[in-house]
PDB file of C-alpha atoms in Angstrom:
ATOM      1  CA  MET A   1       0.000   0.000   0.000  1.00 66.00           C
ATOM      2  CA  LYS A   2       2.806   2.364   1.051  1.00 73.00           C
ATOM      3  CA  MET A   3       4.894   1.308  -1.979  1.00 77.00           C
ATOM      4  CA  LYS A   4       1.988   1.983  -4.285  1.00 80.00           C
ATOM      5  CA  TYR A   5       1.584   5.472  -2.810  1.00 78.00           C
ATOM      6  CA  ILE A   6       5.315   6.252  -3.178  1.00 77.00           C
ATOM      7  CA  LYS A   7       5.285   5.073  -6.811  1.00 81.00           C
ATOM      8  CA  ARG A   8       2.199   7.173  -7.564  1.00 83.00           C
ATOM      9  CA  VAL A   9       3.685  10.358  -6.036  1.00 75.00           C
ATOM     10  CA  ALA A  10       7.034   9.829  -7.805  1.00 75.00           C
ATOM     11  CA  SER A  11       5.376   9.299 -11.194  1.00 81.00           C
ATOM     12  CA  ILE A  12       3.187  12.420 -10.759  1.00 80.00           C
ATOM     13  CA  VAL A  13       6.232  14.571  -9.869  1.00 74.00           C
ATOM     14  CA  ILE A  14       8.287  13.257 -12.813  1.00 79.00           C
ATOM     15  CA  ALA A  15       5.374  13.611 -15.236  1.00 76.00           C
ATOM     16  CA  GLY A  16       4.709  17.159 -14.025  1.00 73.00           C
ATOM     17  CA  THR A  17       8.342  18.170 -14.513  1.00 69.00           C
ATOM     18  CA  LEU A  18       8.459  16.669 -17.999  1.00 74.00           C
ATOM     19  CA  ILE A  19       5.193  18.373 -19.031  1.00 73.00           C
ATOM     20  CA  PHE A  20       6.443  21.721 -17.683  1.00 65.00           C
ATOM     21  CA  MET A  21       9.687  21.446 -19.608  1.00 64.00           C
ATOM     22  CA  SER A  22       8.117  20.177 -22.823  1.00 63.00           C
ATOM     23  CA  GLY A  23       5.773  23.164 -22.790  1.00 57.00           C
ATOM     24  CA  ASN A  24       8.771  25.340 -23.513  1.00 53.00           C
ATOM     25  CA  MET A  25       9.926  23.348 -26.483  1.00 52.00           C
ATOM     26  CA  VAL A  26       8.655  24.359 -29.888  1.00 47.00           C
ATOM     27  CA  ALA A  27       8.766  22.044 -32.860  1.00 46.00           C
ATOM     28  CA  ALA A  28       9.079  23.932 -36.130  1.00 44.00           C
ATOM     29  CA  VAL A  29       7.670  22.086 -39.089  1.00 43.00           C
ATOM     30  CA  GLY A  30       7.885  23.579 -42.529  1.00 46.00           C
ATOM     31  CA  THR A  31       4.948  22.691 -44.721  1.00 48.00           C
ATOM     32  CA  GLY A  32       3.981  23.842 -48.145  1.00 53.00           C
ATOM     33  CA  GLU A  33       7.232  25.728 -48.760  1.00 67.00           C
ATOM     34  CA  THR A  34       8.849  26.021 -52.180  1.00 78.00           C
ATOM     35  CA  PRO A  35      11.799  23.620 -52.455  1.00 81.00           C
ATOM     36  CA  LEU A  36      15.156  25.296 -53.031  1.00 83.00           C
ATOM     37  CA  SER A  37      17.026  24.884 -56.299  1.00 85.00           C
ATOM     38  CA  ASP A  38      20.262  22.912 -56.407  1.00 86.00           C
ATOM     39  CA  SER A  39      22.248  26.049 -57.220  1.00 86.00           C
ATOM     40  CA  GLN A  40      20.809  27.824 -54.209  1.00 86.00           C
ATOM     41  CA  LEU A  41      21.493  24.859 -51.935  1.00 87.00           C
ATOM     42  CA  GLN A  42      25.092  24.818 -53.178  1.00 88.00           C
ATOM     43  CA  ARG A  43      25.399  28.574 -52.608  1.00 88.00           C
ATOM     44  CA  ILE A  44      24.021  28.165 -49.077  1.00 88.00           C
ATOM     45  CA  LYS A  45      26.521  25.387 -48.310  1.00 89.00           C
ATOM     46  CA  THR A  46      29.367  27.573 -49.613  1.00 89.00           C
ATOM     47  CA  ASN A  47      28.410  30.739 -47.743  1.00 89.00           C
ATOM     48  CA  CYS A  48      26.565  29.499 -44.680  1.00 90.00           C
ATOM     49  CA  LEU A  49      29.511  29.555 -42.279  1.00 91.00           C
ATOM     50  CA  ASP A  50      30.095  33.251 -43.040  1.00 91.00           C
ATOM     51  CA  ALA A  51      26.337  33.819 -42.753  1.00 91.00           C
ATOM     52  CA  GLN A  52      26.298  32.102 -39.356  1.00 92.00           C
ATOM     53  CA  SER A  53      29.184  34.290 -38.213  1.00 92.00           C
ATOM     54  CA  THR A  54      27.272  37.403 -39.348  1.00 92.00           C
ATOM     55  CA  LEU A  55      24.167  36.197 -37.546  1.00 93.00           C
ATOM     56  CA  SER A  56      26.181  35.574 -34.403  1.00 92.00           C
ATOM     57  CA  GLN A  57      27.611  39.119 -34.474  1.00 92.00           C
ATOM     58  CA  LEU A  58      24.145  40.535 -35.116  1.00 93.00           C
ATOM     59  CA  HIS A  59      22.763  38.557 -32.193  1.00 93.00           C
ATOM     60  CA  VAL A  60      25.389  40.067 -29.873  1.00 92.00           C
ATOM     61  CA  SER A  61      24.786  43.632 -31.040  1.00 92.00           C
ATOM     62  CA  ASP A  62      21.003  43.150 -30.864  1.00 94.00           C
ATOM     63  CA  ALA A  63      21.308  41.830 -27.307  1.00 93.00           C
ATOM     64  CA  LEU A  64      23.095  45.043 -26.276  1.00 92.00           C
ATOM     65  CA  LEU A  65      20.469  47.088 -28.121  1.00 93.00           C
ATOM     66  CA  ARG A  66      17.706  45.189 -26.345  1.00 94.00           C
ATOM     67  CA  VAL A  67      19.217  45.923 -22.923  1.00 93.00           C
ATOM     68  CA  ASN A  68      19.972  49.612 -23.500  1.00 92.00           C
ATOM     69  CA  ARG A  69      16.872  50.512 -25.504  1.00 94.00           C
ATOM     70  CA  GLY A  70      14.650  48.348 -23.336  1.00 94.00           C
ATOM     71  CA  GLN A  71      15.838  50.317 -20.293  1.00 93.00           C
ATOM     72  CA  LEU A  72      14.995  53.580 -22.081  1.00 94.00           C
ATOM     73  CA  TYR A  73      11.493  52.462 -23.099  1.00 96.00           C
ATOM     74  CA  GLU A  74      10.701  51.117 -19.636  1.00 94.00           C
ATOM     75  CA  SER A  75      12.048  54.219 -17.899  1.00 94.00           C
ATOM     76  CA  ILE A  76       9.875  56.469 -20.045  1.00 95.00           C
ATOM     77  CA  ALA A  77       6.802  54.524 -18.918  1.00 96.00           C
ATOM     78  CA  ASN A  78       7.733  54.208 -15.249  1.00 94.00           C
ATOM     79  CA  LYS A  79       9.607  57.442 -14.556  1.00 94.00           C
ATOM     80  CA  LEU A  80       7.796  59.932 -16.773  1.00 95.00           C
ATOM     81  CA  MET A  81       4.368  58.760 -17.934  1.00 96.00           C
ATOM     82  CA  ALA A  82       3.150  57.078 -14.749  1.00 96.00           C
ATOM     83  CA  PRO A  83       4.221  59.854 -12.323  1.00 95.00           C
ATOM     84  CA  LEU A  84       2.657  62.607 -14.474  1.00 95.00           C
ATOM     85  CA  ASN A  85      -0.594  60.651 -14.834  1.00 96.00           C
ATOM     86  CA  SER A  86      -0.905  60.079 -11.102  1.00 94.00           C
ATOM     87  CA  ARG A  87      -0.010  63.678 -10.327  1.00 94.00           C
ATOM     88  CA  ILE A  88      -2.682  64.954 -12.716  1.00 94.00           C
ATOM     89  CA  VAL A  89      -5.308  62.623 -11.243  1.00 94.00           C
ATOM     90  CA  PHE A  90      -4.441  63.497  -7.646  1.00 93.00           C
ATOM     91  CA  SER A  91      -4.645  67.179  -8.509  1.00 92.00           C
ATOM     92  CA  GLY A  92      -8.246  66.652  -9.571  1.00 91.00           C
ATOM     93  CA  PHE A  93      -7.830  66.909 -13.346  1.00 92.00           C
ATOM     94  CA  SER A  94      -8.867  64.412 -15.981  1.00 91.00           C
ATOM     95  CA  ALA A  95      -6.006  62.320 -17.408  1.00 92.00           C
ATOM     96  CA  GLU A  96      -8.156  59.883 -19.360  1.00 94.00           C
ATOM     97  CA  LYS A  97      -6.372  60.391 -22.687  1.00 95.00           C
ATOM     98  CA  LEU A  98      -2.927  60.237 -21.097  1.00 96.00           C
ATOM     99  CA  ILE A  99      -3.810  57.071 -19.168  1.00 96.00           C
ATOM    100  CA  SER A 100      -5.162  55.501 -22.356  1.00 97.00           C
ATOM    101  CA  ASP A 101      -1.910  56.409 -24.171  1.00 97.00           C
ATOM    102  CA  THR A 102       0.144  54.934 -21.320  1.00 97.00           C
ATOM    103  CA  THR A 103      -1.880  51.704 -21.331  1.00 97.00           C
ATOM    104  CA  SER A 104      -1.402  51.333 -25.069  1.00 97.00           C
ATOM    105  CA  TYR A 105       2.327  52.076 -24.712  1.00 97.00           C
ATOM    106  CA  ASN A 106       2.680  49.442 -21.977  1.00 97.00           C
ATOM    107  CA  LYS A 107       0.907  46.858 -24.175  1.00 97.00           C
ATOM    108  CA  HIS A 108       3.391  47.525 -26.979  1.00 97.00           C
ATOM    109  CA  LEU A 109       6.232  47.308 -24.456  1.00 97.00           C
ATOM    110  CA  ALA A 110       5.002  43.872 -23.330  1.00 96.00           C
ATOM    111  CA  SER A 111       4.752  42.777 -26.991  1.00 97.00           C
ATOM    112  CA  PHE A 112       8.260  44.110 -27.617  1.00 96.00           C
ATOM    113  CA  ARG A 113       9.595  41.951 -24.772  1.00 95.00           C
ATOM    114  CA  ALA A 114       7.712  38.862 -25.957  1.00 95.00           C
ATOM    115  CA  ASN A 115       8.707  39.322 -29.613  1.00 96.00           C
ATOM    116  CA  TYR A 116      12.348  39.855 -28.698  1.00 95.00           C
ATOM    117  CA  LEU A 117      12.261  36.668 -26.593  1.00 94.00           C
ATOM    118  CA  ALA A 118      11.008  34.717 -29.620  1.00 95.00           C
ATOM    119  CA  TYR A 119      13.626  36.342 -31.875  1.00 95.00           C
ATOM    120  CA  GLY A 120      16.489  35.774 -29.405  1.00 93.00           C
ATOM    121  CA  THR A 121      15.522  32.124 -28.920  1.00 93.00           C
ATOM    122  CA  ALA A 122      15.398  31.605 -32.692  1.00 94.00           C
ATOM    123  CA  MET A 123      18.872  33.174 -33.027  1.00 93.00           C
ATOM    124  CA  ASP A 124      20.220  30.850 -30.310  1.00 91.00           C
ATOM    125  CA  ASP A 125      18.777  27.852 -32.195  1.00 92.00           C
ATOM    126  CA  ILE A 126      20.222  28.900 -35.555  1.00 93.00           C
ATOM    127  CA  ALA A 127      23.739  29.039 -34.067  1.00 90.00           C
ATOM    128  CA  LYS A 128      23.454  25.349 -33.157  1.00 91.00           C
ATOM    129  CA  LEU A 129      22.535  24.219 -36.707  1.00 90.00           C
ATOM    130  CA  ASP A 130      25.018  22.363 -38.883  1.00 92.00           C
ATOM    131  CA  CYS A 131      24.278  24.571 -41.886  1.00 89.00           C
ATOM    132  CA  GLN A 132      26.424  22.614 -44.322  1.00 89.00           C
ATOM    133  CA  ALA A 133      24.683  19.339 -43.504  1.00 91.00           C
ATOM    134  CA  GLN A 134      21.216  20.949 -43.392  1.00 91.00           C
ATOM    135  CA  PRO A 135      21.271  23.901 -45.835  1.00 90.00           C
ATOM    136  CA  GLU A 136      17.524  23.889 -46.417  1.00 91.00           C
ATOM    137  CA  GLN A 137      16.786  23.860 -42.664  1.00 92.00           C
ATOM    138  CA  PHE A 138      19.283  26.704 -42.240  1.00 93.00           C
ATOM    139  CA  TYR A 139      17.602  28.740 -44.983  1.00 93.00           C
ATOM    140  CA  ARG A 140      14.139  28.240 -43.446  1.00 93.00           C
ATOM    141  CA  SER A 141      15.491  29.171 -40.005  1.00 94.00           C
ATOM    142  CA  VAL A 142      16.984  32.403 -41.380  1.00 94.00           C
ATOM    143  CA  ALA A 143      13.606  33.262 -42.922  1.00 94.00           C
ATOM    144  CA  ASP A 144      11.954  32.607 -39.557  1.00 95.00           C
ATOM    145  CA  VAL A 145      14.501  34.769 -37.719  1.00 95.00           C
ATOM    146  CA  ARG A 146      14.021  37.549 -40.271  1.00 95.00           C
ATOM    147  CA  HIS A 147      10.262  37.454 -39.737  1.00 95.00           C
ATOM    148  CA  LYS A 148      10.695  37.541 -35.940  1.00 96.00           C
ATOM    149  CA  ARG A 149      13.132  40.449 -36.085  1.00 96.00           C
ATOM    150  CA  ASN A 150      10.658  42.364 -38.235  1.00 96.00           C
ATOM    151  CA  ARG A 151       8.007  41.821 -35.590  1.00 96.00           C
ATOM    152  CA  VAL A 152      10.362  43.304 -32.993  1.00 96.00           C
ATOM    153  CA  TYR A 153      10.910  46.259 -35.312  1.00 97.00           C
ATOM    154  CA  ASP A 154       7.136  46.716 -35.690  1.00 96.00           C
ATOM    155  CA  GLU A 155       6.823  47.020 -31.926  1.00 97.00           C
ATOM    156  CA  VAL A 156       9.728  49.496 -31.796  1.00 97.00           C
ATOM    157  CA  LYS A 157       7.898  51.654 -34.347  1.00 97.00           C
ATOM    158  CA  ALA A 158       4.707  51.392 -32.272  1.00 97.00           C
ATOM    159  CA  LEU A 159       6.626  52.417 -29.123  1.00 97.00           C
ATOM    160  CA  LYS A 160       8.100  55.446 -30.912  1.00 97.00           C
ATOM    161  CA  ALA A 161       4.615  56.397 -32.117  1.00 97.00           C
ATOM    162  CA  GLY A 162       3.344  55.965 -28.546  1.00 97.00           C
ATOM    163  CA  VAL A 163       6.044  58.304 -27.207  1.00 97.00           C
ATOM    164  CA  ALA A 164       5.106  60.934 -29.809  1.00 97.00           C
ATOM    165  CA  GLN A 165       1.373  60.552 -29.158  1.00 97.00           C
ATOM    166  CA  TYR A 166       1.832  60.987 -25.411  1.00 97.00           C
ATOM    167  CA  LYS A 167       3.839  64.169 -26.000  1.00 97.00           C
ATOM    168  CA  THR A 168       1.073  65.550 -28.216  1.00 97.00           C
ATOM    169  CA  ASP A 169      -1.567  64.826 -25.594  1.00 96.00           C
ATOM    170  CA  VAL A 170       0.529  66.342 -22.803  1.00 96.00           C
ATOM    171  CA  THR A 171       0.894  69.494 -24.906  1.00 96.00           C
ATOM    172  CA  ASP A 172      -2.908  69.569 -25.389  1.00 95.00           C
ATOM    173  CA  PHE A 173      -3.395  69.114 -21.647  1.00 95.00           C
ATOM    174  CA  ALA A 174      -0.926  71.926 -20.917  1.00 94.00           C
ATOM    175  CA  ASN A 175      -2.724  74.268 -23.341  1.00 94.00           C
ATOM    176  CA  ASP A 176      -6.125  73.478 -21.788  1.00 93.00           C
ATOM    177  CA  PHE A 177      -4.633  73.949 -18.306  1.00 92.00           C
ATOM    178  CA  LYS A 178      -3.208  77.320 -19.285  1.00 91.00           C
ATOM    179  CA  ALA A 179      -6.509  78.405 -20.813  1.00 91.00           C
ATOM    180  CA  THR A 180      -8.412  77.343 -17.667  1.00 86.00           C
ATOM    181  CA  ALA A 181      -5.917  79.097 -15.370  1.00 78.00           C
ATOM    182  CA  GLN A 182      -6.318  82.412 -17.257  1.00 71.00           C
TER     183      GLN A 182
ATOM    184  CA  MET B   1      -7.852  -2.539  16.688  1.00 67.00           C
ATOM    185  CA  ARG B   2      -6.036  -5.507  15.154  1.00 65.00           C
ATOM    186  CA  ASP B   3      -6.961  -9.061  16.315  1.00 73.00           C
ATOM    187  CA  PRO B   4      -3.978 -10.453  18.370  1.00 74.00           C
ATOM    188  CA  ASP B   5      -4.386 -13.871  16.664  1.00 74.00           C
ATOM    189  CA  GLU B   6      -4.069 -12.274  13.206  1.00 73.00           C
ATOM    190  CA  PRO B   7      -0.503 -12.492  11.720  1.00 72.00           C
ATOM    191  CA  ALA B   8       1.392  -9.160  11.551  1.00 71.00           C
ATOM    192  CA  PRO B   9       1.434  -7.534   8.066  1.00 74.00           C
ATOM    193  CA  VAL B  10       4.667  -8.101   6.156  1.00 76.00           C
ATOM    194  CA  ALA B  11       6.220  -5.127   4.436  1.00 77.00           C
ATOM    195  CA  HIS B  12       7.111  -5.214   0.718  1.00 82.00           C
ATOM    196  CA  PRO B  13      10.727  -6.481   0.193  1.00 83.00           C
ATOM    197  CA  LEU B  14      11.601  -3.253  -1.622  1.00 82.00           C
ATOM    198  CA  VAL B  15      10.374  -1.164   1.324  1.00 82.00           C
ATOM    199  CA  LEU B  16      12.463  -3.318   3.693  1.00 83.00           C
ATOM    200  CA  ARG B  17      15.522  -2.816   1.465  1.00 82.00           C
ATOM    201  CA  LEU B  18      14.945   0.945   1.385  1.00 80.00           C
ATOM    202  CA  GLN B  19      14.653   1.013   5.166  1.00 83.00           C
ATOM    203  CA  ARG B  20      17.946  -0.890   5.505  1.00 85.00           C
ATOM    204  CA  HIS B  21      19.728   1.637   3.210  1.00 87.00           C
ATOM    205  CA  SER B  22      17.850   4.734   4.304  1.00 90.00           C
ATOM    206  CA  PHE B  23      20.918   7.028   4.265  1.00 92.00           C
ATOM    207  CA  VAL B  24      21.778   6.170   0.655  1.00 92.00           C
ATOM    208  CA  VAL B  25      18.111   6.539  -0.313  1.00 92.00           C
ATOM    209  CA  MET B  26      18.071   9.992   1.300  1.00 94.00           C
ATOM    210  CA  LEU B  27      21.204  11.051  -0.643  1.00 95.00           C
ATOM    211  CA  VAL B  28      19.860   9.779  -3.976  1.00 95.00           C
ATOM    212  CA  ALA B  29      16.443  11.385  -3.380  1.00 94.00           C
ATOM    213  CA  SER B  30      18.081  14.728  -2.437  1.00 97.00           C
ATOM    214  CA  ILE B  31      20.204  14.723  -5.589  1.00 97.00           C
ATOM    215  CA  ALA B  32      17.200  13.772  -7.751  1.00 97.00           C
ATOM    216  CA  ILE B  33      15.053  16.563  -6.249  1.00 97.00           C
ATOM    217  CA  ALA B  34      17.915  19.070  -6.651  1.00 97.00           C
ATOM    218  CA  LEU B  35      18.352  18.084 -10.330  1.00 97.00           C
ATOM    219  CA  MET B  36      14.617  18.432 -10.958  1.00 97.00           C
ATOM    220  CA  LEU B  37      14.560  21.880  -9.354  1.00 97.00           C
ATOM    221  CA  VAL B  38      17.585  22.949 -11.420  1.00 97.00           C
ATOM    222  CA  ALA B  39      15.778  21.749 -14.557  1.00 97.00           C
ATOM    223  CA  VAL B  40      12.719  23.810 -13.604  1.00 97.00           C
ATOM    224  CA  ALA B  41      14.864  26.869 -12.826  1.00 96.00           C
ATOM    225  CA  MET B  42      16.726  26.636 -16.152  1.00 94.00           C
ATOM    226  CA  SER B  43      13.439  26.245 -17.969  1.00 93.00           C
ATOM    227  CA  LEU B  44      12.093  29.389 -16.268  1.00 94.00           C
ATOM    228  CA  TYR B  45      15.352  31.240 -17.063  1.00 92.00           C
ATOM    229  CA  ALA B  46      14.885  30.479 -20.756  1.00 88.00           C
ATOM    230  CA  SER B  47      11.124  31.001 -20.977  1.00 88.00           C
ATOM    231  CA  SER B  48      10.919  34.223 -18.948  1.00 88.00           C
ATOM    232  CA  GLY B  49      13.278  36.158 -21.248  1.00 85.00           C
ATOM    233  CA  ALA B  50      16.001  36.548 -18.607  1.00 88.00           C
ATOM    234  CA  ALA B  51      18.369  34.531 -20.815  1.00 87.00           C
ATOM    235  CA  GLN B  52      18.062  37.093 -23.605  1.00 85.00           C
ATOM    236  CA  LEU B  53      18.995  39.940 -21.251  1.00 86.00           C
ATOM    237  CA  ASP B  54      21.860  38.055 -19.634  1.00 88.00           C
ATOM    238  CA  LEU B  55      25.037  39.436 -21.191  1.00 88.00           C
ATOM    239  CA  SER B  56      27.203  37.358 -18.854  1.00 86.00           C
ATOM    240  CA  ARG B  57      26.590  34.390 -21.198  1.00 86.00           C
ATOM    241  CA  PRO B  58      29.565  33.196 -23.243  1.00 85.00           C
ATOM    242  CA  GLY B  59      29.907  35.081 -26.535  1.00 83.00           C
ATOM    243  CA  PHE B  60      28.618  38.401 -25.206  1.00 87.00           C
ATOM    244  CA  SER B  61      31.821  39.568 -23.524  1.00 84.00           C
ATOM    245  CA  ALA B  62      32.517  42.079 -26.310  1.00 83.00           C
ATOM    246  CA  VAL B  63      29.432  44.145 -25.477  1.00 85.00           C
ATOM    247  CA  ARG B  64      29.286  43.806 -21.705  1.00 83.00           C
ATOM    248  CA  SER B  65      31.165  47.041 -21.131  1.00 84.00           C
ATOM    249  CA  SER B  66      28.783  48.933 -23.445  1.00 84.00           C
ATOM    250  CA  VAL B  67      25.719  48.385 -21.264  1.00 84.00           C
ATOM    251  CA  ASP B  68      24.321  51.678 -20.023  1.00 80.00           C
ATOM    252  CA  LYS B  69      24.592  51.264 -16.264  1.00 77.00           C
ATOM    253  CA  SER B  70      24.180  54.939 -15.396  1.00 72.00           C
ATOM    254  CA  ASP B  71      21.222  55.907 -13.275  1.00 69.00           C
ATOM    255  CA  ASN B  72      20.932  59.430 -14.659  1.00 72.00           C
ATOM    256  CA  PHE B  73      17.340  59.136 -15.837  1.00 78.00           C
ATOM    257  CA  ASP B  74      15.601  62.036 -14.028  1.00 80.00           C
ATOM    258  CA  THR B  75      12.337  60.791 -12.596  1.00 88.00           C
ATOM    259  CA  PHE B  76       9.448  63.209 -12.700  1.00 92.00           C
ATOM    260  CA  PRO B  77       8.101  63.465  -9.136  1.00 90.00           C
ATOM    261  CA  SER B  78       4.707  61.831  -8.739  1.00 90.00           C
ATOM    262  CA  THR B  79       3.605  64.065  -5.844  1.00 90.00           C
ATOM    263  CA  GLY B  80       2.901  67.761  -5.813  1.00 90.00           C
ATOM    264  CA  PRO B  81       0.496  70.175  -7.495  1.00 90.00           C
ATOM    265  CA  ILE B  82       0.114  70.603 -11.242  1.00 91.00           C
ATOM    266  CA  THR B  83       1.202  74.079 -12.305  1.00 92.00           C
ATOM    267  CA  GLU B  84       2.414  75.617 -15.558  1.00 92.00           C
ATOM    268  CA  GLN B  85       5.968  75.361 -14.252  1.00 93.00           C
ATOM    269  CA  THR B  86       5.677  71.624 -13.473  1.00 93.00           C
ATOM    270  CA  LEU B  87       4.266  71.007 -16.942  1.00 94.00           C
ATOM    271  CA  ARG B  88       7.185  72.919 -18.466  1.00 94.00           C
ATOM    272  CA  ASP B  89       9.631  70.877 -16.352  1.00 93.00           C
ATOM    273  CA  PHE B  90       7.974  67.686 -17.515  1.00 95.00           C
ATOM    274  CA  ASP B  91       8.098  68.812 -21.138  1.00 95.00           C
ATOM    275  CA  LYS B  92      11.834  69.459 -20.831  1.00 94.00           C
ATOM    276  CA  LEU B  93      12.512  65.980 -19.377  1.00 93.00           C
ATOM    277  CA  TYR B  94      10.218  64.230 -21.835  1.00 95.00           C
ATOM    278  CA  THR B  95      11.541  66.032 -24.918  1.00 95.00           C
ATOM    279  CA  ALA B  96      15.108  65.012 -24.020  1.00 93.00           C
ATOM    280  CA  LYS B  97      14.091  61.368 -23.704  1.00 94.00           C
ATOM    281  CA  SER B  98      11.952  61.330 -26.848  1.00 95.00           C
ATOM    282  CA  LYS B  99      14.969  62.650 -28.791  1.00 95.00           C
ATOM    283  CA  GLU B 100      16.968  59.680 -27.469  1.00 93.00           C
ATOM    284  CA  VAL B 101      14.183  57.368 -28.614  1.00 95.00           C
ATOM    285  CA  ASP B 102      14.173  58.816 -32.150  1.00 94.00           C
ATOM    286  CA  ALA B 103      17.979  58.955 -32.462  1.00 94.00           C
ATOM    287  CA  VAL B 104      18.353  55.207 -33.127  1.00 92.00           C
ATOM    288  CA  ASP B 105      16.483  53.027 -35.639  1.00 92.00           C
ATOM    289  CA  ASP B 106      16.728  49.944 -33.462  1.00 91.00           C
ATOM    290  CA  PHE B 107      16.138  46.556 -35.098  1.00 93.00           C
ATOM    291  CA  GLY B 108      15.624  48.207 -38.472  1.00 90.00           C
ATOM    292  CA  GLY B 109      17.519  47.700 -41.699  1.00 85.00           C
ATOM    293  CA  ASP B 110      17.854  44.842 -44.126  1.00 86.00           C
ATOM    294  CA  VAL B 111      20.686  42.957 -42.425  1.00 89.00           C
ATOM    295  CA  LEU B 112      18.960  39.579 -42.578  1.00 91.00           C
ATOM    296  CA  SER B 113      18.073  39.551 -46.279  1.00 89.00           C
ATOM    297  CA  ASP B 114      19.161  36.526 -48.319  1.00 88.00           C
ATOM    298  CA  LYS B 115      21.346  38.769 -50.433  1.00 87.00           C
ATOM    299  CA  SER B 116      23.114  40.311 -47.396  1.00 87.00           C
ATOM    300  CA  LEU B 117      23.868  36.854 -46.029  1.00 87.00           C
ATOM    301  CA  GLY B 118      24.897  35.419 -49.410  1.00 85.00           C
ATOM    302  CA  ILE B 119      22.276  32.655 -49.396  1.00 85.00           C
ATOM    303  CA  ASP B 120      20.049  33.929 -52.208  1.00 82.00           C
ATOM    304  CA  ASP B 121      19.556  32.121 -55.480  1.00 77.00           C
ATOM    305  CA  SER B 122      22.116  34.162 -57.423  1.00 70.00           C
ATOM    306  CA  GLN B 123      21.517  32.248 -60.673  1.00 62.00           C
ATOM    307  CA  ALA B 124      17.793  33.022 -60.635  1.00 59.00           C
ATOM    308  CA  ALA B 125      18.538  36.662 -59.770  1.00 56.00           C
ATOM    309  CA  ALA B 126      21.060  36.934 -62.606  1.00 58.00           C
ATOM    310  CA  SER B 127      18.660  35.416 -65.192  1.00 58.00           C
ATOM    311  CA  SER B 128      15.780  37.703 -64.130  1.00 54.00           C
ATOM    312  CA  ASP B 129      18.119  40.711 -64.447  1.00 52.00           C
ATOM    313  CA  ALA B 130      19.057  39.547 -67.982  1.00 57.00           C
ATOM    314  CA  THR B 131      15.346  39.222 -68.926  1.00 56.00           C
ATOM    315  CA  ASN B 132      14.645  42.761 -67.638  1.00 51.00           C
TER     316      ASN B 132
END
């Protein structure tokens, strides 16, 4: 009876750990893609080591960019937008537009983090590929990484637009405040 | 209450063996639990995004010194009245930071194109150029 209980608990713990870890693994399956020509496959095999080196350098420079620019974007939200919004609300004024802008900005910031995570993980995976043995897999992985980097860029553009929009609305608030004060 | 005439229950041989070697069992179980927890921690490290921000990983030594560690980001105070002066102060701080945001086109450019990486189908590109 006791043995049965121990076996049951052990199997539940092991199964739980395996399920948790497998949830983080993603299997990429390419379906319906145009097959590459022999000349292109040969060109990939010839140049892929240089391409992998370029990708590796890009990954390093993008990681630095992510840290430095990520700090800037987060500081704008936490050290400028949020304090002004709360100060306006506590002073008895309406900050609805500014709060809406801040919420939208924070959503794009969360997407930026998530998209960069996907991009960074894909870059880590591509470095482990034997590109000369698997040129077609390498090519598809580069296309995937390109797509993921573009998604990060889309969020960067949205964040920049959010920064500009907030500035516009603060200027409008300041003008209304001035008009009310006079 | 058990009947005194009833024979005492006999434990499973495996349980008896485990009881005889309880110290070794404890060591093995501790190591197994520690390994499982390390596996969970590493999985969280990868899935949470912390791995992507960790420049102490091998291969990132070249850029470690370039991380902006300064804490010179002036925080706008969240307490106090709203006056024209405070709005001007805020505008000054915010304009400086928005210029920093616009100064860099981060993650832009065409660095990952097939042509840039030298993995495009150059023969097909050359023949389409000839046709045009």
